[in-house]
Coordinates of C-alpha atoms in Angstrom, one line a residue:
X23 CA 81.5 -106.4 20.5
X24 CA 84.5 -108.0 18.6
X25 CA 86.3 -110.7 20.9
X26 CA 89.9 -111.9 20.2
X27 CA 89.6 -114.2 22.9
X28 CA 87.3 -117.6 23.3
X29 CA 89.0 -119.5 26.5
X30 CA 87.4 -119.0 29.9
X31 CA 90.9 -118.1 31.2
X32 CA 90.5 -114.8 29.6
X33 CA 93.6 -111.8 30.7
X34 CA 90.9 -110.5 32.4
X35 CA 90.4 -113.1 34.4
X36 CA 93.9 -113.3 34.8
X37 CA 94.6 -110.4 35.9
X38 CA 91.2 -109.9 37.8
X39 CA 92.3 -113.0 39.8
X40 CA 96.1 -111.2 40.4
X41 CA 94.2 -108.0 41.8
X42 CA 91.7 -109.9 44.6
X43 CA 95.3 -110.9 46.2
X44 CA 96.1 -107.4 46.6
X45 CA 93.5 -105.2 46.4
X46 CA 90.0 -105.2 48.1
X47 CA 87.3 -107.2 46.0
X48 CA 89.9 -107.0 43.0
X49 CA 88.5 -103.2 42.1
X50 CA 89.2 -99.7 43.6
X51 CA 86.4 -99.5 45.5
X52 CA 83.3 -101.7 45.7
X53 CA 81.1 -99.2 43.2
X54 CA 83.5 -100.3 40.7
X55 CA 83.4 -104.0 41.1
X56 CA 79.7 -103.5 40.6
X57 CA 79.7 -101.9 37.6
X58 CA 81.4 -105.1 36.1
X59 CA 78.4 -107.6 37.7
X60 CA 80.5 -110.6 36.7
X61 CA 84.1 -108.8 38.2
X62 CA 85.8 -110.4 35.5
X63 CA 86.6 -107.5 33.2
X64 CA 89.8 -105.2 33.1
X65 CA 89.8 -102.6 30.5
X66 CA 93.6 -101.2 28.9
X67 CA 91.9 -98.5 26.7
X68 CA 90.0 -95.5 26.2
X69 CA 89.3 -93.8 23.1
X70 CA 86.1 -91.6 22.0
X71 CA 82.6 -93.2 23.3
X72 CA 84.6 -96.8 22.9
X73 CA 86.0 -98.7 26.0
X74 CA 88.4 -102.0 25.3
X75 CA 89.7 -104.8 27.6
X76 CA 92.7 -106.4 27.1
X77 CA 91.8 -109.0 25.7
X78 CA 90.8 -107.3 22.5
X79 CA 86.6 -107.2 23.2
X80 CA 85.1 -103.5 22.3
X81 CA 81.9 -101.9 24.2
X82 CA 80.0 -98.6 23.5
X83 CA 80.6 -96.9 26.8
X84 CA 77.7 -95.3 28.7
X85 CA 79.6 -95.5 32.0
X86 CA 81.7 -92.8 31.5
X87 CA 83.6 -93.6 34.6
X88 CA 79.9 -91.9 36.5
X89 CA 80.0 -89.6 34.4
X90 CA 83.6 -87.2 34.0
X91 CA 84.0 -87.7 30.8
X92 CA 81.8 -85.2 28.6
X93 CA 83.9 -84.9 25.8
X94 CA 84.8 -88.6 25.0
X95 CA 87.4 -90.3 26.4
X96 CA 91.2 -89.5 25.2
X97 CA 89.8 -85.8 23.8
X98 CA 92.9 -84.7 21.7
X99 CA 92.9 -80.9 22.8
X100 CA 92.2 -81.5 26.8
X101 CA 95.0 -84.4 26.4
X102 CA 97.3 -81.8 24.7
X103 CA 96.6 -79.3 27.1
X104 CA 97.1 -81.8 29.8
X105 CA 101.2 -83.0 28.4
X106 CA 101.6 -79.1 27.8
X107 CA 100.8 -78.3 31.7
X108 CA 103.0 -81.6 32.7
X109 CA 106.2 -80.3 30.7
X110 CA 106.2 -77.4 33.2
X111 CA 106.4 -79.7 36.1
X112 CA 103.2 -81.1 37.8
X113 CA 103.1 -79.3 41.0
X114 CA 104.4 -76.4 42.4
X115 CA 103.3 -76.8 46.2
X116 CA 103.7 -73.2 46.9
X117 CA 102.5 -69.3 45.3
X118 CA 100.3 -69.3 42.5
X119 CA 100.4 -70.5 39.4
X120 CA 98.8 -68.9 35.9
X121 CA 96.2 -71.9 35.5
X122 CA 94.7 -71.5 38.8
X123 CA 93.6 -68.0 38.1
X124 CA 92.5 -68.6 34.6
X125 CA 90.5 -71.7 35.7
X126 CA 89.1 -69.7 38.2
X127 CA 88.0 -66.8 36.5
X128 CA 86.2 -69.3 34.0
X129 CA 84.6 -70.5 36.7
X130 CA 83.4 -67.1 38.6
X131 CA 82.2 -66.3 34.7
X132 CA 80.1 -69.6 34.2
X133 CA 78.8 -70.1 37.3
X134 CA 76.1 -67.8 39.2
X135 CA 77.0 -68.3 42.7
X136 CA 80.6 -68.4 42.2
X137 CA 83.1 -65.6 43.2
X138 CA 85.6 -67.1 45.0
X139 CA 87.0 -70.6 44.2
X140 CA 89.4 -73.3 46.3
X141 CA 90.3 -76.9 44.1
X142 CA 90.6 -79.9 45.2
X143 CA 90.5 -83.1 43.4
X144 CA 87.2 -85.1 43.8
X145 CA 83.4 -84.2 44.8
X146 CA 83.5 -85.7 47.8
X147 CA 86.3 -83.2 48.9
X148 CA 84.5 -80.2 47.5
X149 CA 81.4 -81.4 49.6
X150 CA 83.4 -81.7 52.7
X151 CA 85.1 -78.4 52.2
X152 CA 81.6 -76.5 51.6
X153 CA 80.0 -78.2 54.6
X154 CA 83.3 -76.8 56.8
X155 CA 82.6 -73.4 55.7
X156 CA 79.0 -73.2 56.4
X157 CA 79.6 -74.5 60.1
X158 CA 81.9 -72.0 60.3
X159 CA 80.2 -69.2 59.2
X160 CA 77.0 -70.2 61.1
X161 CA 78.7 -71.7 64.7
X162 CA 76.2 -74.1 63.8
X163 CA 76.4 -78.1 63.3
X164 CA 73.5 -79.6 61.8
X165 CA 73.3 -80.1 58.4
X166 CA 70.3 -80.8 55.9
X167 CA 70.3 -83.2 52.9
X168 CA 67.7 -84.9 50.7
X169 CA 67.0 -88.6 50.8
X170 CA 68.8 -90.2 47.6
X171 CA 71.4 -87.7 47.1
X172 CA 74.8 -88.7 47.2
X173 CA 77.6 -86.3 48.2
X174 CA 80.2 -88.4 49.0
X175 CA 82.2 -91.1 51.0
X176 CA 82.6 -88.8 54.6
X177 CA 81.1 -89.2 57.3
X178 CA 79.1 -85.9 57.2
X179 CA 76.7 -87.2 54.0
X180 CA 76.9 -90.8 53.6
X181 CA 74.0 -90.8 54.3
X182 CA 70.6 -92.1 53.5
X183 CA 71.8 -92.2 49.8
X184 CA 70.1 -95.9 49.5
X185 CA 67.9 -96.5 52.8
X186 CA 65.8 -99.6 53.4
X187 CA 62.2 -98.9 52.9
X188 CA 62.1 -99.2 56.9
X189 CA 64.8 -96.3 57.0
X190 CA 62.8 -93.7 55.4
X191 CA 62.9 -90.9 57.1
X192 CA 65.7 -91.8 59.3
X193 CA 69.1 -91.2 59.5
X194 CA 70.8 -94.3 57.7
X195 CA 74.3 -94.6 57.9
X196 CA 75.5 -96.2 54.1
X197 CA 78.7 -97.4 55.6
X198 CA 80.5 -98.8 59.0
X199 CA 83.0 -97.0 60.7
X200 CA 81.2 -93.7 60.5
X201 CA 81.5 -91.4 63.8
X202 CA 77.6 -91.7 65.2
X203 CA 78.1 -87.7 66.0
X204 CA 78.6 -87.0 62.2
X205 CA 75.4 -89.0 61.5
X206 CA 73.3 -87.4 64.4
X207 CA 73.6 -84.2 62.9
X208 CA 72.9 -84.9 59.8
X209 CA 69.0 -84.3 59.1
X210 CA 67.2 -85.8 55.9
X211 CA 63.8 -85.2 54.7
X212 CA 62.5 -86.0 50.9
X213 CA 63.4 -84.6 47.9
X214 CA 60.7 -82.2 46.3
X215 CA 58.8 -82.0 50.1
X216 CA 58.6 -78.4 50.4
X217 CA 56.7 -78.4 53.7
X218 CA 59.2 -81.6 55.2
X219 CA 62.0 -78.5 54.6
X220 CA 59.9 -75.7 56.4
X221 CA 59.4 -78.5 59.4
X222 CA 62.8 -78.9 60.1
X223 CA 63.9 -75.0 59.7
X224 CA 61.2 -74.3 62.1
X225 CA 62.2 -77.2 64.7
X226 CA 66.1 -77.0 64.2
X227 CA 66.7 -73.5 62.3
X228 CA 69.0 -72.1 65.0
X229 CA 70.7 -75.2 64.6
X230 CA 71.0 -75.1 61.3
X231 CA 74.5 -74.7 59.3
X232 CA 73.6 -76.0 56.1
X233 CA 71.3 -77.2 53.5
X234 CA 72.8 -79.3 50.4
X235 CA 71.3 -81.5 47.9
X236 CA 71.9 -82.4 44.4
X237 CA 69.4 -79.9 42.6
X238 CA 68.8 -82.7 40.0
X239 CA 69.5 -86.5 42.5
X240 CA 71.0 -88.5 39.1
X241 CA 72.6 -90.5 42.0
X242 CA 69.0 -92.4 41.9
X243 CA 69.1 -92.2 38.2
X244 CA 67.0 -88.8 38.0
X245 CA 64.9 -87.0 39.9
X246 CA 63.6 -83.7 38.6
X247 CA 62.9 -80.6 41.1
X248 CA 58.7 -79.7 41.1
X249 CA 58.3 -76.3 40.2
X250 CA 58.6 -74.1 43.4
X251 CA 61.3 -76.2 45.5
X252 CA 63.8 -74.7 44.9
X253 CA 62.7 -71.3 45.6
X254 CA 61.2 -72.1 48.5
X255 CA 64.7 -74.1 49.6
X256 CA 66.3 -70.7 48.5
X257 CA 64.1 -68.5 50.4
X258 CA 64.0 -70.6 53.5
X259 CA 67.8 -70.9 53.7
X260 CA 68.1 -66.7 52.7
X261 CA 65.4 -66.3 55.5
X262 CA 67.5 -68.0 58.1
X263 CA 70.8 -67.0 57.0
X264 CA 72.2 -70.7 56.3
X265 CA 74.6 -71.6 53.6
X266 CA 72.6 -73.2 50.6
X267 CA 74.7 -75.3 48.8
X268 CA 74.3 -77.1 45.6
X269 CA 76.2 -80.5 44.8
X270 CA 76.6 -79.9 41.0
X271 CA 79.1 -82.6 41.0
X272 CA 77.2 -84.4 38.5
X273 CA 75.1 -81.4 37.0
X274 CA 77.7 -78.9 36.7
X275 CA 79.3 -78.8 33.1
X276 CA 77.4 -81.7 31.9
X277 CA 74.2 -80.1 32.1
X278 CA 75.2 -76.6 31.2
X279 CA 78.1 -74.0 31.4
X280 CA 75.7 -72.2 34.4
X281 CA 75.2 -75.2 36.1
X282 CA 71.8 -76.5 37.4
X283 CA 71.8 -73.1 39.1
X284 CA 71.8 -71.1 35.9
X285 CA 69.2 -73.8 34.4
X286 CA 67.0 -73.4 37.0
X287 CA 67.3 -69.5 37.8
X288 CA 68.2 -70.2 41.4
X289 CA 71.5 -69.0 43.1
X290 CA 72.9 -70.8 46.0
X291 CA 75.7 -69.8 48.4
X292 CA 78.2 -72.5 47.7
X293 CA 78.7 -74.5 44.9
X294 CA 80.8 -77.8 44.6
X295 CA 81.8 -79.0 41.1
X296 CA 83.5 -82.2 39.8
X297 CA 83.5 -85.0 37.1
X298 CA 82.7 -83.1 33.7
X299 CA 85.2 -80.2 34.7
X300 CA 87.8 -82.1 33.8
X301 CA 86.6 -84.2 31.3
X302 CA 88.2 -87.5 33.3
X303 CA 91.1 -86.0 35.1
X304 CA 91.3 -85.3 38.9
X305 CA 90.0 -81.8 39.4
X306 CA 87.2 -80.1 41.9
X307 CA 86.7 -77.0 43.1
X308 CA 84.1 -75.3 45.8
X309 CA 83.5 -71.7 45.3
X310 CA 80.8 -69.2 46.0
X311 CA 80.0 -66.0 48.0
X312 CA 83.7 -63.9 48.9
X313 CA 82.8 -63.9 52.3
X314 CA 82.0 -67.5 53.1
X315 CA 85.4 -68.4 50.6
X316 CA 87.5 -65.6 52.8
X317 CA 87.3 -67.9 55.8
X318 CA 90.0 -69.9 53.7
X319 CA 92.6 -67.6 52.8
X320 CA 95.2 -68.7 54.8
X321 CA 96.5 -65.6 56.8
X322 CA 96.6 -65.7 60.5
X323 CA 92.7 -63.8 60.6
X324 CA 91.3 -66.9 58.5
X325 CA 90.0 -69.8 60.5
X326 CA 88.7 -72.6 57.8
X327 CA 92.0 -75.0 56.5
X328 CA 91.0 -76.1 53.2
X329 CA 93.9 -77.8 52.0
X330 CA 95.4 -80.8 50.0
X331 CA 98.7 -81.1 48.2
X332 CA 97.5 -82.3 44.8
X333 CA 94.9 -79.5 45.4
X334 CA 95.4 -77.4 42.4
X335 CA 97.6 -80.1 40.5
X336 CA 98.6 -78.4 36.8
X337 CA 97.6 -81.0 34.5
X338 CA 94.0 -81.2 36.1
X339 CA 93.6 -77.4 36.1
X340 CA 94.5 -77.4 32.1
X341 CA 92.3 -80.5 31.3
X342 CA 89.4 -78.2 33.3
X343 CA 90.2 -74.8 30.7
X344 CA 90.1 -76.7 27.7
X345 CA 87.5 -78.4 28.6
X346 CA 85.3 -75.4 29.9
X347 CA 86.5 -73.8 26.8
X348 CA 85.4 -76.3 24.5
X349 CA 81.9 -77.3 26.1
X350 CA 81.0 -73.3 26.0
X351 CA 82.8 -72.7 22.0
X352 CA 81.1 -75.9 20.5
X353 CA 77.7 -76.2 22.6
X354 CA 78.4 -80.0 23.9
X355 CA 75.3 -79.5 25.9
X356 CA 72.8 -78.7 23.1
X357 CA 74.1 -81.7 21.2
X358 CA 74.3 -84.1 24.1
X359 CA 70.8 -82.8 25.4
X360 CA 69.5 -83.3 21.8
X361 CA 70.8 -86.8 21.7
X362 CA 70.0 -87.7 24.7
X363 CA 66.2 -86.7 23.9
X364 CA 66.5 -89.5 21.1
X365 CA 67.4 -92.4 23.6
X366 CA 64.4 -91.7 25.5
X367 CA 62.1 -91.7 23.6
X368 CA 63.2 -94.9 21.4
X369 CA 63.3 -96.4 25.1
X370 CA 59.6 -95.5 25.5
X371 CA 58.5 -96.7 22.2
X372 CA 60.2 -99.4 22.6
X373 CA 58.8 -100.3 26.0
X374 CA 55.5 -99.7 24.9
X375 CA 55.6 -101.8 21.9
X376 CA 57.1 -104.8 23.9
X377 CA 54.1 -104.3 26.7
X378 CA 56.4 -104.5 29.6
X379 CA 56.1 -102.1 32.8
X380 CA 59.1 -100.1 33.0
X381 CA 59.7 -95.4 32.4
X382 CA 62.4 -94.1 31.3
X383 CA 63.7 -91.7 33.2
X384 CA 66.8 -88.5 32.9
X385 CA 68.1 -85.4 31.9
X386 CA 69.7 -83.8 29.1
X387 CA 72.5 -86.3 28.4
X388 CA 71.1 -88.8 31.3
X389 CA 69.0 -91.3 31.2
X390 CA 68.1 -94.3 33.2
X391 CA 66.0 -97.4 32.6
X392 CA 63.8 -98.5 35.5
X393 CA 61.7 -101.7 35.3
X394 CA 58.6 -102.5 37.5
X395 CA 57.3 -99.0 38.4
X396 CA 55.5 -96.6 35.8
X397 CA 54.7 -92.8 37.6
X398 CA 57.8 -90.6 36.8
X399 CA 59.4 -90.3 40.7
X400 CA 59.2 -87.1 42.5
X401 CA 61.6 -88.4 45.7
X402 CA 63.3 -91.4 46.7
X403 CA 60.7 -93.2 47.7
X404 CA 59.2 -93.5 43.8
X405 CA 62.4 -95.3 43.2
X406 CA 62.0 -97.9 45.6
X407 CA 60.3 -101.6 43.8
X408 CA 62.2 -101.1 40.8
X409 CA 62.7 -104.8 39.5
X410 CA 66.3 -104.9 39.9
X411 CA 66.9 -108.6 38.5
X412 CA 65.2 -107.5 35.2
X413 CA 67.5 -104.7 35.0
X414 CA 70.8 -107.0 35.8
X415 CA 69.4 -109.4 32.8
X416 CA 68.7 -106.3 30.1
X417 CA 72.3 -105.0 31.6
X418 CA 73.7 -108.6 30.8
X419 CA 72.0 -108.8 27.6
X420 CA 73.5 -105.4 26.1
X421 CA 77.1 -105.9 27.4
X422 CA 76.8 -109.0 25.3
X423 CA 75.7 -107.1 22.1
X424 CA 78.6 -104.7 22.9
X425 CA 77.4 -101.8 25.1
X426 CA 78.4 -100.9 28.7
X427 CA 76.9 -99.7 31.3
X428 CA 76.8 -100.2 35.2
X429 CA 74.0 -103.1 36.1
X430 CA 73.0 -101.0 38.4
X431 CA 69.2 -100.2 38.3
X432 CA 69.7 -97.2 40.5
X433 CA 72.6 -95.6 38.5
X434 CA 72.2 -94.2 34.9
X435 CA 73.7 -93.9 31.3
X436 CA 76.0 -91.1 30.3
X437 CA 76.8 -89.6 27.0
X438 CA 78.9 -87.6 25.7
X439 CA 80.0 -85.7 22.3
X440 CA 82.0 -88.8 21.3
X441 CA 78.1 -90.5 21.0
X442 CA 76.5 -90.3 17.5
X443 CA 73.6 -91.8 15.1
X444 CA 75.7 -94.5 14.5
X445 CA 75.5 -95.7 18.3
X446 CA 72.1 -94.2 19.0
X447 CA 70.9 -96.8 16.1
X448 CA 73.0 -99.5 17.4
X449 CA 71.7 -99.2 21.1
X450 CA 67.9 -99.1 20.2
X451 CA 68.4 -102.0 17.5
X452 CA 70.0 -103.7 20.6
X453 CA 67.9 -102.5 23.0
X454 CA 64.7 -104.2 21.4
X455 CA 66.6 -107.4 20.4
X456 CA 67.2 -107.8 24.1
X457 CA 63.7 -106.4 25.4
X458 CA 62.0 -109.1 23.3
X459 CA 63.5 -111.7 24.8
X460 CA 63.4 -110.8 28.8

């Protein structure tokens, strides 16, 4: 980290102090006050896998804003694309333009499940759109989701994302103000609990007008699917005729052109995507099967609304083509996977040659560092007792040496194509530095 700036009246703090007058905790939204610890940080720039404050100090990014940008941050040809699509005027409001089509068609082409495709502009409206459809294609209200799996701010999953150990197994509201009708029909069972799923399809299967979950929960850091669940998820939902839908939010185009789903070899009904589709820039979609999709199209026989005037929004859609285009022409995944392979295991070594109880957990270009437990987590539960202070201080003790990353023990580490051996070598030189003296 270089540092142009040795007062404790930093611009940050500055302007961090300006911002609690006007805006709640002095961050748009509380998750991004966190990721700060000490709140004191704002950031004016952007540029590959580097993030830099204004006043001057310089941090290897592993945040990646929870994950969007796939590419690196300011990515010449998705920027270009982007100025291109604003020249022609932002949004149109009204018809169709060119770039929804072609967006979409890249979509229906990358993604098993997809043939039909609405946008919006963040996960959390993709998830609330594909929930909408299921209850209307079922008449049914309940919905299924997996403890540790985030899908949102609304009211229909917010939900036992984080319980208590108390709250396991209960339906745990994450925030106040949230209508106690949404929360009662929202059922949760473990993640990778096969015979917690069949349970509930036999007790509330006619009730039933959903099932979603992350099919890799990275909202815990990372939790990988046991072989068999999610067939049996798949066959139990096609059994019953209930919408399966997969939050790829996080998964989908970070993990692979084809998704989780096309990783995995299972197809599910509906489909949200988010984050890495446009590499940064505010663009979602929910697609999947025609005749769940139809409900939406708008003529008087129709009955779903799925709307939003920035839905669709030009420069969005053309940051999403170049960036599908470039992550299937230059296989990001492969290198990302491959380098994220490296950080884990110089993380275990390093672990193991400093004798102190911790795994290292992730996926492809994911991985998470989790003091105080050892046995690799199957569901949320395995998560709970992590040693969250020694976290904070390993957190603390690599933003100093100039790398960034939430201090979050529950979140994760991102990279992207912008990482290299240059930062790979820096982070593990780092990483021991600080391990050795925790």
């Amino acid at each position: 980290m270089n540092s142009n700036s040795t007062s404790d009246a930093t611009e940050s703090h500055r302007i961090v102090e300006r911002a609690r007058d006007v805006i709640p905790g002095g961050a748009q939204t509380g998750l991004r006050a966190q990721a700060y610890d000490t709140g004191e940080v704002a950031f004016e720039r952007a540029e590959g896998a580097t993030l830099t404050t204004v006043d001057g100090d310089e941090y290897t990014d592993y945040h990646l804003g929870f994950g969007p940008i796939i590419l690196g941050h300011a990515h010449e040809a998705v920027d270009d694309a982007a100025r291109r699509a604003i020249d022609g005027g932002v949004l149109y409001g009204a018809g169709t333009a060119p770039l929804e089509v072609e967006v979409a068609e890249r979509l229906v082409e990358n993604l098993p499940s997809i043939e039909q495709v609405n946008f919006c502009n963040s996960g959390s409206e993709a998830t609330y759109h594909a929930i909408r459809l299921a209850r209307a294609a079922t008449g049914n209200e309940k919905i299924l989701k997996f403890e540790g799996c985030y899908h949102g701010w609304h009211d229909y999953v917010d939900i036992s994302v984080y319980p208590p150990e108390d709250q396991l197994g209960e339906q745990y509201p994450e925030s106040e103000g949230m209508l106690s009708s949404a929360v009662e029909n929202t059922l949760v069972v473990p993640f990778n609990d096969s015979e917690a799923v069949a349970e509930v399809f036999r007790e509330h299967g006619d009730d039933l007008a959903g099932v979603i979950f992350e099919p890799v929960p990275h909202s815990v850091g990372c939790l990988l699917p046991q072989q068999g669940f999610l067939d049996t998820v798949r066959e139990l939902t096609a059994e019953a005729d209930v919408p399966l839908i997969f939050d790829e939010v996080i998964t989908g185009f970070r993990h692979s052109p084809h998704g989780a789903q096309g990783e995995f070899g299972v197809t599910p009904d509906l489909t949200c995507v988010a984050k890495a589709l446009g590499n940064g820039y505010p663009v979602a979609a929910v697609g999947g099967r025609e005749d769940l999709l139809s409900q939406a199209g708008g003529d008087n026989k129709s009955g779903v609304v799925i709307s939003g005037t920035y839905s669709g929004n030009l420069p969005g859609l053309a940051a999403a083509r170049e960036t599908i285009d470039t992550i299937v022409e230059e296989d990001v995944q492969g290198y990302v996977t491959g380098l994220g392979d490296e950080y884990r295991d110089g993380l275990r070594d390093l672990l193991a040659d400093h004798g102190i109880e911790g795994r290292v957990v992730g996926h492809r270009s994911i991985f998470s560092l989790q003091f105080g437990v050892s046995q690799e987590p199957e569901n949320y539960e395995d998560i709970l007792g992590l040693d969250e202070e020694l976290f904070r201080e390993f957190a603390a003790g690599m933003r100093e040496r100039g790398h960034f990353f939430t201090p979050n023990p529950y979140k994760r580490h991102h990279l992207s194509f912008a990482h290299g051996a240059e930062h790979l070598a820096s982070y593990l030189d780092d990483a021991d530095d600080v391990l050795a003296n925790l």
